[in-house]
GROMACS .gro file of C-alpha atoms in nm:
model
  403
    1MET     CA    1   0.015  -0.003  -0.013
    2SER     CA    2   0.134   0.324  -0.018
    3GLN     CA    3   0.268   0.505   0.235
    4ARG     CA    4   0.231   0.928   0.043
    5SER     CA    5   0.463   1.144   0.251
    6MET     CA    6   0.281   1.463   0.089
    7PRO     CA    7  -0.115   1.534   0.032
    8LEU     CA    8  -0.274   1.396  -0.279
    9PRO     CA    9  -0.327   1.695  -0.502
   10PRO     CA   10  -0.722   1.804  -0.577
   11ALA     CA   11  -0.846   1.554  -0.843
   12ASP     CA   12  -0.835   1.729  -1.175
   13PHE     CA   13  -1.048   1.471  -1.467
   14ASP     CA   14  -1.385   1.300  -1.335
   15PRO     CA   15  -1.442   0.911  -1.538
   16LEU     CA   16  -1.792   0.882  -1.424
   17ALA     CA   17  -1.946   1.197  -1.624
   18PRO     CA   18  -2.160   1.178  -1.819
   19GLU     CA   19  -1.996   1.045  -2.154
   20THR     CA   20  -2.096   1.061  -2.535
   21PHE     CA   21  -1.936   0.864  -2.813
   22ASP     CA   22  -1.728   1.135  -2.899
   23SER     CA   23  -1.659   1.360  -2.525
   24PRO     CA   24  -1.389   1.153  -2.381
   25TYR     CA   25  -1.128   1.153  -2.657
   26ARG     CA   26  -1.201   1.564  -2.617
   27LEU     CA   27  -1.104   1.540  -2.253
   28TYR     CA   28  -0.853   1.321  -2.291
   29ALA     CA   29  -0.725   1.654  -2.550
   30ASP     CA   30  -0.798   1.839  -2.305
   31LEU     CA   31  -0.594   1.639  -2.018
   32ARG     CA   32  -0.307   1.586  -2.273
   33THR     CA   33  -0.228   1.970  -2.298
   34ARG     CA   34  -0.343   2.084  -1.980
   35CYS     CA   35  -0.226   1.807  -1.717
   36PRO     CA   36  -0.082   1.499  -1.890
   37VAL     CA   37  -0.016   1.314  -1.552
   38ALA     CA   38  -0.393   1.388  -1.410
   39ARG     CA   39  -0.509   1.256  -1.175
   40SER     CA   40  -0.909   1.141  -0.992
   41ASP     CA   41  -1.099   1.015  -0.716
   42ALA     CA   42  -1.322   0.777  -0.888
   43TRP     CA   43  -1.247   0.440  -0.777
   44ASN     CA   44  -1.035   0.517  -0.469
   45GLY     CA   45  -0.753   0.754  -0.652
   46PHE     CA   46  -0.541   0.716  -0.979
   47TRP     CA   47  -0.389   0.832  -1.180
   48ALA     CA   48  -0.366   0.859  -1.543
   49PHE     CA   49  -0.124   0.908  -1.802
   50THR     CA   50  -0.193   1.003  -2.198
   51LYS     CA   51   0.136   1.171  -2.364
   52TYR     CA   52   0.225   0.831  -2.564
   53ASP     CA   53   0.580   0.853  -2.460
   54ASP     CA   54   0.479   0.869  -2.073
   55VAL     CA   55   0.238   0.546  -2.197
   56ILE     CA   56   0.513   0.386  -2.392
   57ARG     CA   57   0.725   0.381  -2.110
   58ALA     CA   58   0.515   0.266  -1.855
   59ALA     CA   59   0.425  -0.026  -2.101
   60THR     CA   60   0.753  -0.132  -2.178
   61ASP     CA   61   0.920  -0.073  -1.838
   62TYR     CA   62   0.792  -0.402  -1.659
   63ARG     CA   63   1.011  -0.350  -1.335
   64THR     CA   64   0.920  -0.041  -1.269
   65TYR     CA   65   0.549  -0.063  -1.352
   66ILE     CA   66   0.372  -0.372  -1.265
   67THR     CA   67   0.094  -0.479  -1.346
   68SER     CA   68   0.038  -0.781  -1.077
   69VAL     CA   69  -0.126  -0.566  -0.829
   70GLN     CA   70  -0.445  -0.400  -1.033
   71ASN     CA   71  -0.434  -0.537  -1.433
   72VAL     CA   72  -0.739  -0.202  -1.527
   73VAL     CA   73  -0.902   0.063  -1.385
   74PRO     CA   74  -1.195   0.037  -1.229
   75LYS     CA   75  -1.028  -0.296  -1.046
   76LEU     CA   76  -1.190  -0.584  -1.164
   77ALA     CA   77  -1.077  -0.863  -1.054
   78TYR     CA   78  -1.276  -1.044  -0.745
   79THR     CA   79  -1.176  -1.367  -0.750
   80GLY     CA   80  -0.849  -1.471  -0.803
   81ARG     CA   81  -0.542  -1.357  -1.065
   82ARG     CA   82  -0.578  -1.427  -1.389
   83PRO     CA   83  -0.255  -1.495  -1.627
   84PRO     CA   84  -0.119  -1.311  -1.818
   85LEU     CA   85  -0.209  -0.970  -1.757
   86HIS     CA   86  -0.219  -1.002  -1.422
   87LEU     CA   87   0.109  -1.109  -1.390
   88ASP     CA   88   0.428  -0.971  -1.484
   89PRO     CA   89   0.777  -1.136  -1.643
   90PRO     CA   90   0.929  -1.366  -1.633
   91GLU     CA   91   0.622  -1.556  -1.406
   92HIS     CA   92   0.339  -1.435  -1.715
   93THR     CA   93   0.573  -1.569  -1.983
   94ALA     CA   94   0.483  -1.912  -1.926
   95TYR     CA   95   0.075  -1.868  -2.040
   96ARG     CA   96   0.255  -1.636  -2.345
   97ARG     CA   97   0.482  -1.915  -2.468
   98ALA     CA   98   0.135  -2.181  -2.446
   99LEU     CA   99  -0.035  -1.915  -2.641
  100ASN     CA  100   0.146  -1.769  -2.895
  101PRO     CA  101   0.149  -2.058  -3.150
  102LEU     CA  102  -0.240  -2.050  -3.148
  103LEU     CA  103  -0.199  -1.733  -3.267
  104SER     CA  104   0.092  -1.690  -3.548
  105ALA     CA  105   0.005  -1.564  -3.858
  106GLU     CA  106  -0.006  -1.939  -4.030
  107ARG     CA  107  -0.276  -2.050  -3.747
  108VAL     CA  108  -0.411  -1.727  -3.801
  109ALA     CA  109  -0.491  -1.753  -4.145
  110ARG     CA  110  -0.685  -2.093  -4.153
  111PHE     CA  111  -0.940  -1.927  -3.988
  112GLU     CA  112  -1.002  -1.688  -4.310
  113THR     CA  113  -1.314  -1.927  -4.485
  114PRO     CA  114  -1.427  -1.982  -4.142
  115ILE     CA  115  -1.443  -1.602  -4.050
  116ARG     CA  116  -1.552  -1.516  -4.386
  117ALA     CA  117  -1.920  -1.821  -4.412
  118ILE     CA  118  -1.965  -1.722  -4.015
  119VAL     CA  119  -1.921  -1.288  -4.119
  120THR     CA  120  -2.136  -1.372  -4.436
  121GLU     CA  121  -2.423  -1.543  -4.237
  122LEU     CA  122  -2.474  -1.258  -3.935
  123ILE     CA  123  -2.509  -1.048  -4.264
  124ASP     CA  124  -2.749  -1.193  -4.444
  125ARG     CA  125  -2.960  -1.176  -4.083
  126LEU     CA  126  -2.908  -0.844  -4.013
  127LEU     CA  127  -3.028  -0.756  -4.316
  128GLN     CA  128  -3.374  -0.903  -4.230
  129ILE     CA  129  -3.387  -0.680  -3.968
  130PRO     CA  130  -3.606  -0.376  -3.969
  131GLU     CA  131  -3.416  -0.212  -3.746
  132PRO     CA  132  -3.075  -0.321  -3.679
  133GLU     CA  133  -2.809  -0.216  -3.428
  134ILE     CA  134  -2.418  -0.294  -3.515
  135CYS     CA  135  -2.343  -0.453  -3.173
  136GLY     CA  136  -2.614  -0.644  -3.050
  137ASP     CA  137  -2.736  -0.802  -3.377
  138PHE     CA  138  -2.398  -0.886  -3.567
  139SER     CA  139  -2.090  -0.725  -3.430
  140SER     CA  140  -2.150  -0.912  -3.063
  141HIS     CA  141  -2.200  -1.232  -3.218
  142VAL     CA  142  -1.938  -1.274  -3.520
  143THR     CA  143  -1.696  -1.218  -3.141
  144ILE     CA  144  -1.893  -1.531  -3.046
  145ARG     CA  145  -1.898  -1.744  -3.293
  146VAL     CA  146  -1.520  -1.674  -3.396
  147PHE     CA  147  -1.383  -1.710  -3.042
  148ALA     CA  148  -1.585  -2.014  -3.011
  149ALA     CA  149  -1.437  -2.081  -3.333
  150TRP     CA  150  -1.043  -2.054  -3.197
  151MET     CA  151  -1.164  -2.227  -2.860
  152ASN     CA  152  -1.294  -2.557  -2.997
  153LEU     CA  153  -1.637  -2.492  -2.866
  154PRO     CA  154  -1.949  -2.652  -2.913
  155LEU     CA  155  -2.226  -2.407  -3.044
  156ASP     CA  156  -2.422  -2.444  -2.731
  157ASP     CA  157  -2.173  -2.399  -2.514
  158ALA     CA  158  -2.090  -2.082  -2.743
  159ARG     CA  159  -2.454  -1.938  -2.701
  160GLU     CA  160  -2.421  -1.938  -2.293
  161LEU     CA  161  -2.095  -1.807  -2.296
  162ALA     CA  162  -2.254  -1.567  -2.539
  163ARG     CA  163  -2.510  -1.448  -2.310
  164VAL     CA  164  -2.251  -1.484  -1.952
  165GLY     CA  165  -2.024  -1.260  -2.191
  166ARG     CA  166  -2.340  -0.980  -2.266
  167ALA     CA  167  -2.448  -0.988  -1.881
  168PHE     CA  168  -2.132  -0.981  -1.764
  169ASN     CA  169  -2.050  -0.654  -1.981
  170VAL     CA  170  -2.348  -0.481  -1.947
  171ALA     CA  171  -2.285  -0.536  -1.550
  172VAL     CA  172  -1.956  -0.386  -1.598
  173GLN     CA  173  -2.097  -0.077  -1.791
  174SER     CA  174  -2.387  -0.051  -1.560
  175ALA     CA  175  -2.103  -0.050  -1.253
  176ASP     CA  176  -2.404  -0.348  -1.094
  177ASP     CA  177  -2.096  -0.511  -0.814
  178ALA     CA  178  -2.315  -0.737  -0.756
  179ALA     CA  179  -2.395  -0.819  -1.080
  180VAL     CA  180  -2.014  -0.809  -1.228
  181ARG     CA  181  -1.943  -1.038  -0.896
  182GLU     CA  182  -2.195  -1.300  -1.027
  183THR     CA  183  -2.151  -1.323  -1.368
  184SER     CA  184  -1.744  -1.313  -1.388
  185LEU     CA  185  -1.820  -1.617  -1.107
  186GLN     CA  186  -2.057  -1.777  -1.360
  187LEU     CA  187  -1.733  -1.746  -1.633
  188TYR     CA  188  -1.533  -1.906  -1.447
  189GLU     CA  189  -1.806  -2.217  -1.420
  190ILE     CA  190  -1.751  -2.243  -1.835
  191ALA     CA  191  -1.367  -2.208  -1.775
  192ARG     CA  192  -1.375  -2.494  -1.523
  193ALA     CA  193  -1.575  -2.683  -1.747
  194LEU     CA  194  -1.422  -2.698  -1.998
  195ILE     CA  195  -1.121  -2.779  -1.885
  196VAL     CA  196  -1.222  -3.044  -1.687
  197ASP     CA  197  -1.396  -3.136  -2.085
  198ARG     CA  198  -1.044  -3.132  -2.169
  199ARG     CA  199  -0.794  -3.265  -1.935
  200GLU     CA  200  -1.086  -3.594  -2.020
  201SER     CA  201  -1.116  -3.574  -2.348
  202PRO     CA  202  -0.779  -3.416  -2.448
  203GLN     CA  203  -0.723  -3.291  -2.804
  204ASN     CA  204  -0.423  -3.125  -3.010
  205PRO     CA  205  -0.277  -2.927  -2.790
  206GLU     CA  206  -0.127  -2.784  -3.118
  207THR     CA  207  -0.456  -2.667  -3.198
  208ASP     CA  208  -0.666  -2.639  -2.855
  209PRO     CA  209  -0.553  -2.349  -2.665
  210VAL     CA  210  -0.691  -2.546  -2.340
  211SER     CA  211  -0.543  -2.814  -2.376
  212ALA     CA  212  -0.199  -2.630  -2.464
  213LEU     CA  213  -0.249  -2.499  -2.111
  214LEU     CA  214  -0.264  -2.800  -1.956
  215LEU     CA  215   0.049  -3.012  -2.137
  216ALA     CA  216   0.292  -2.603  -2.105
  217THR     CA  217   0.505  -2.604  -1.821
  218ASP     CA  218   0.723  -2.335  -1.699
  219GLY     CA  219   1.081  -2.150  -1.648
  220ASP     CA  220   1.120  -2.496  -1.413
  221GLY     CA  221   0.949  -2.778  -1.616
  222ARG     CA  222   0.645  -2.825  -1.381
  223SER     CA  223   0.264  -2.769  -1.549
  224LEU     CA  224   0.061  -2.490  -1.389
  225PRO     CA  225  -0.116  -2.430  -1.161
  226GLU     CA  226  -0.441  -2.529  -1.166
  227GLU     CA  227  -0.580  -2.260  -1.006
  228MET     CA  228  -0.405  -2.009  -1.272
  229ILE     CA  229  -0.525  -2.226  -1.593
  230LEU     CA  230  -0.815  -2.121  -1.456
  231GLY     CA  231  -0.817  -1.754  -1.426
  232MET     CA  232  -0.627  -1.783  -1.824
  233VAL     CA  233  -0.909  -1.915  -1.971
  234ARG     CA  234  -1.167  -1.707  -1.781
  235GLN     CA  235  -0.922  -1.393  -1.882
  236VAL     CA  236  -0.907  -1.506  -2.199
  237LEU     CA  237  -1.269  -1.576  -2.280
  238VAL     CA  238  -1.416  -1.206  -2.206
  239VAL     CA  239  -1.082  -1.034  -2.379
  240GLY     CA  240  -1.224  -1.218  -2.699
  241ILE     CA  241  -1.535  -1.132  -2.729
  242ILE     CA  242  -1.595  -0.753  -2.633
  243ALA     CA  243  -1.282  -0.586  -2.750
  244PRO     CA  244  -1.391  -0.685  -3.136
  245THR     CA  245  -1.767  -0.630  -3.081
  246VAL     CA  246  -1.700  -0.266  -2.989
  247VAL     CA  247  -1.445  -0.202  -3.270
  248ILE     CA  248  -1.659  -0.292  -3.516
  249GLY     CA  249  -1.891  -0.023  -3.392
  250SER     CA  250  -1.739   0.213  -3.347
  251ILE     CA  251  -1.526   0.152  -3.693
  252THR     CA  252  -1.927   0.169  -3.800
  253VAL     CA  253  -2.015   0.504  -3.665
  254HIS     CA  254  -1.724   0.672  -3.803
  255LEU     CA  255  -1.800   0.525  -4.181
  256ALA     CA  256  -2.221   0.644  -4.089
  257ARG     CA  257  -2.113   0.950  -4.079
  258ASP     CA  258  -1.854   1.002  -4.334
  259GLN     CA  259  -2.027   0.898  -4.615
  260SER     CA  260  -1.744   0.908  -4.862
  261LEU     CA  261  -1.490   0.754  -4.723
  262GLN     CA  262  -1.733   0.456  -4.666
  263ALA     CA  263  -1.830   0.514  -5.054
  264GLU     CA  264  -1.432   0.518  -5.130
  265LEU     CA  265  -1.364   0.215  -4.914
  266ARG     CA  266  -1.635   0.058  -5.094
  267ALA     CA  267  -1.487   0.152  -5.450
  268ASN     CA  268  -1.167   0.028  -5.322
  269PRO     CA  269  -1.148  -0.250  -5.076
  270GLN     CA  270  -0.804  -0.354  -5.158
  271ARG     CA  271  -0.709   0.016  -4.907
  272LEU     CA  272  -0.917  -0.213  -4.654
  273PRO     CA  273  -0.596  -0.306  -4.456
  274ALA     CA  274  -0.440   0.016  -4.419
  275ALA     CA  275  -0.824   0.182  -4.344
  276LEU     CA  276  -0.819  -0.070  -4.017
  277GLU     CA  277  -0.489   0.004  -3.932
  278GLU     CA  278  -0.647   0.379  -3.909
  279PHE     CA  279  -0.952   0.288  -3.783
  280LEU     CA  280  -0.759   0.079  -3.506
  281ARG     CA  281  -0.548   0.412  -3.425
  282LEU     CA  282  -0.877   0.623  -3.356
  283TYR     CA  283  -1.114   0.291  -3.251
  284MET     CA  284  -0.820   0.138  -2.993
  285PRO     CA  285  -1.131  -0.105  -2.737
  286TYR     CA  286  -0.962   0.015  -2.443
  287ARG     CA  287  -0.871   0.323  -2.288
  288GLY     CA  288  -0.615   0.148  -2.094
  289PHE     CA  289  -0.435  -0.021  -1.838
  290ALA     CA  290  -0.307   0.014  -1.496
  291ARG     CA  291   0.006  -0.027  -1.389
  292THR     CA  292   0.162   0.038  -1.015
  293ALA     CA  293   0.506   0.204  -0.972
  294THR     CA  294   0.744  -0.004  -0.703
  295CYS     CA  295   0.923   0.291  -0.642
  296PRO     CA  296   0.843   0.658  -0.587
  297ILE     CA  297   0.855   0.817  -0.957
  298ASP     CA  298   0.788   1.183  -1.063
  299VAL     CA  299   0.660   1.203  -1.399
  300ARG     CA  300   0.582   1.547  -1.579
  301GLY     CA  301   0.638   1.730  -1.250
  302ARG     CA  302   0.409   1.516  -1.055
  303HIS     CA  303   0.461   1.275  -0.785
  304ILE     CA  304   0.350   0.941  -0.707
  305GLU     CA  305   0.401   0.646  -0.479
  306PRO     CA  306   0.427   0.326  -0.508
  307GLY     CA  307   0.122   0.134  -0.494
  308GLU     CA  308  -0.140   0.436  -0.638
  309PRO     CA  309  -0.275   0.264  -0.879
  310ILE     CA  310  -0.224   0.429  -1.267
  311ALA     CA  311  -0.411   0.433  -1.595
  312VAL     CA  312  -0.217   0.419  -1.892
  313MET     CA  313  -0.373   0.557  -2.127
  314PHE     CA  314  -0.354   0.382  -2.498
  315ALA     CA  315  -0.646   0.547  -2.673
  316SER     CA  316  -0.534   0.908  -2.511
  317ALA     CA  317  -0.112   0.835  -2.655
  318CYS     CA  318  -0.275   0.693  -3.019
  319ARG     CA  319  -0.437   1.033  -3.070
  320ASP     CA  320  -0.106   1.225  -2.938
  321GLU     CA  321  -0.087   1.535  -3.162
  322GLU     CA  322   0.328   1.546  -3.095
  323VAL     CA  323   0.332   1.184  -3.245
  324PHE     CA  324  -0.011   1.178  -3.498
  325PRO     CA  325  -0.101   1.485  -3.618
  326GLU     CA  326  -0.412   1.573  -3.672
  327PRO     CA  327  -0.466   1.386  -3.458
  328ASP     CA  328  -0.861   1.357  -3.466
  329GLN     CA  329  -0.816   1.286  -3.874
  330PHE     CA  330  -0.877   0.956  -4.046
  331ILE     CA  331  -0.543   0.968  -4.258
  332ALA     CA  332  -0.505   0.672  -4.515
  333ASP     CA  333  -0.179   0.529  -4.543
  334ARG     CA  334  -0.069   0.786  -4.237
  335PRO     CA  335   0.409   0.770  -4.262
  336ASN     CA  336   0.369   0.689  -3.869
  337ILE     CA  337   0.097   0.388  -3.828
  338GLY     CA  338   0.315   0.194  -3.751
  339GLU     CA  339   0.425   0.382  -3.398
  340SER     CA  340   0.039   0.272  -3.342
  341LEU     CA  341  -0.037   0.114  -2.928
  342ALA     CA  342  -0.401  -0.025  -3.026
  343PHE     CA  343  -0.282  -0.303  -2.916
  344GLY     CA  344  -0.017  -0.223  -2.651
  345ARG     CA  345   0.356  -0.223  -2.645
  346GLY     CA  346   0.568  -0.395  -2.402
  347PRO     CA  347   0.505  -0.805  -2.248
  348HIS     CA  348   0.140  -0.731  -2.185
  349ASN     CA  349   0.113  -0.663  -2.607
  350CYS     CA  350  -0.254  -0.766  -2.737
  351VAL     CA  351  -0.139  -1.193  -2.777
  352GLY     CA  352  -0.411  -1.192  -2.992
  353ALA     CA  353  -0.379  -0.929  -3.282
  354GLY     CA  354  -0.383  -1.103  -3.635
  355LEU     CA  355  -0.703  -1.328  -3.510
  356ALA     CA  356  -0.863  -0.989  -3.428
  357ARG     CA  357  -0.722  -0.782  -3.736
  358LEU     CA  358  -0.857  -1.117  -3.952
  359GLU     CA  359  -1.193  -1.100  -3.789
  360LEU     CA  360  -1.232  -0.675  -3.760
  361LEU     CA  361  -1.077  -0.731  -4.154
  362VAL     CA  362  -1.324  -0.963  -4.319
  363SER     CA  363  -1.607  -0.778  -4.139
  364LEU     CA  364  -1.519  -0.479  -4.300
  365GLN     CA  365  -1.479  -0.617  -4.624
  366GLU     CA  366  -1.866  -0.810  -4.595
  367LEU     CA  367  -2.027  -0.504  -4.434
  368LEU     CA  368  -1.900  -0.300  -4.741
  369ARG     CA  369  -1.958  -0.536  -5.005
  370ARG     CA  370  -2.292  -0.630  -4.922
  371THR     CA  371  -2.435  -0.280  -4.841
  372ARG     CA  372  -2.499  -0.028  -5.102
  373ARG     CA  373  -2.519   0.221  -4.844
  374ILE     CA  374  -2.468   0.240  -4.458
  375GLU     CA  375  -2.600   0.475  -4.206
  376LEU     CA  376  -2.699   0.602  -3.843
  377ARG     CA  377  -2.995   0.628  -3.702
  378GLY     CA  378  -3.009   0.739  -3.364
  379GLU     CA  379  -2.659   0.855  -3.141
  380PRO     CA  380  -2.459   0.578  -3.054
  381ARG     CA  381  -2.463   0.490  -2.673
  382PRO     CA  382  -2.062   0.512  -2.564
  383THR     CA  383  -1.939   0.170  -2.294
  384ARG     CA  384  -1.774   0.331  -2.018
  385PHE     CA  385  -1.431   0.229  -1.860
  386PRO     CA  386  -1.248   0.062  -1.896
  387GLU     CA  387  -1.355   0.026  -2.292
  388ILE     CA  388  -1.396   0.319  -2.455
  389GLY     CA  389  -1.561   0.339  -2.797
  390ALA     CA  390  -1.969   0.194  -2.916
  391LEU     CA  391  -2.158  -0.023  -2.674
  392SER     CA  392  -2.450  -0.012  -2.954
  393VAL     CA  393  -2.529   0.112  -3.288
  394PRO     CA  394  -2.869   0.205  -3.439
  395VAL     CA  395  -2.836   0.203  -3.872
  396ARG     CA  396  -3.043   0.242  -4.102
  397ILE     CA  397  -2.870  -0.019  -4.361
  398GLU     CA  398  -2.969  -0.024  -4.771
  399PRO     CA  399  -2.876  -0.359  -4.891
  400ALA     CA  400  -2.621  -0.385  -5.206
  401ALA     CA  401  -2.723  -0.666  -5.491
  402ILE     CA  402  -2.519  -0.894  -5.514
  403GLY     CA  403  -2.435  -1.131  -5.798
   0.00000   0.00000   0.00000
């Protein structure tokens, strides 16, 4: 715990204030100028790094900034540690090493055909809905189905995961602590049942994540602890379904607001891979992840004691005007897009980035190919901490004539 030697300064911002889809980006732009290392009293108090250089330093210097105390703001882990996000190197490395081969470029490429089949089926269904909503009627179903295919989940299990996963996300967004605990425990039960099944009926560890984890060993050749495997499966269940849902919703908002860009990308689908990278910079789905300093630090004139939570604001860093000129604008083929932090940086960068990119790209390709026009028919509903972006997007869709 922090043993602060001086009083805390007044709060610089309130993350619990009402928001719109666009307002967090304006707030973070203001903080980057006015108070780049900001403090809030919310959730028992935390600091926020909003500038690119500070975010990079906190994400990569894992000896000074650790994630094992708290990995997200607000703190959501009520029931044990969930690798790899809740562990620091080298303890976290065995869990990453077990998953890396299942998310290699070669392995991910094999999913393109099944992902495209899933996406086209769901778009066909979407086009039959009189008043569709992109997240609830499309992107949330895409992510569940793709994730279930990667995890080798039966369809009935995938449907249960979809039900509980959506309930968990609603509870988090509503700040309903009791419901968060309840649905989190339900996700643990899904993870526990999956582990029991794989122990009784092992699958190929080269293609099945849970089987790979059960065979994995640490640096001393010992099997990974059962409770840690359970926590990791539980972690993967949530991260793999929430983030892509939000990103697809946010990109849809942007395209619906910019009909010329929508038409351009529809007419030139070869530009979509580069466009996706710029969309990811603009609309990464998490505001940031938490770190805790291991020693007293001073950053931009602010003093932070060990034990005080720090929100490492990747979403703000991705729009830092000192790194990305005209940061709120979509700029095709942005010269320094490689500096984007859409999938994080350092030892906790997103292990599933390749699968996420493919899922998002195929979704964009098919949405634009199978429609003539997408427009908003109401204001998008935004997420709250720790996500950022669209929670629901009411749209009006004009189908294309597919020959």
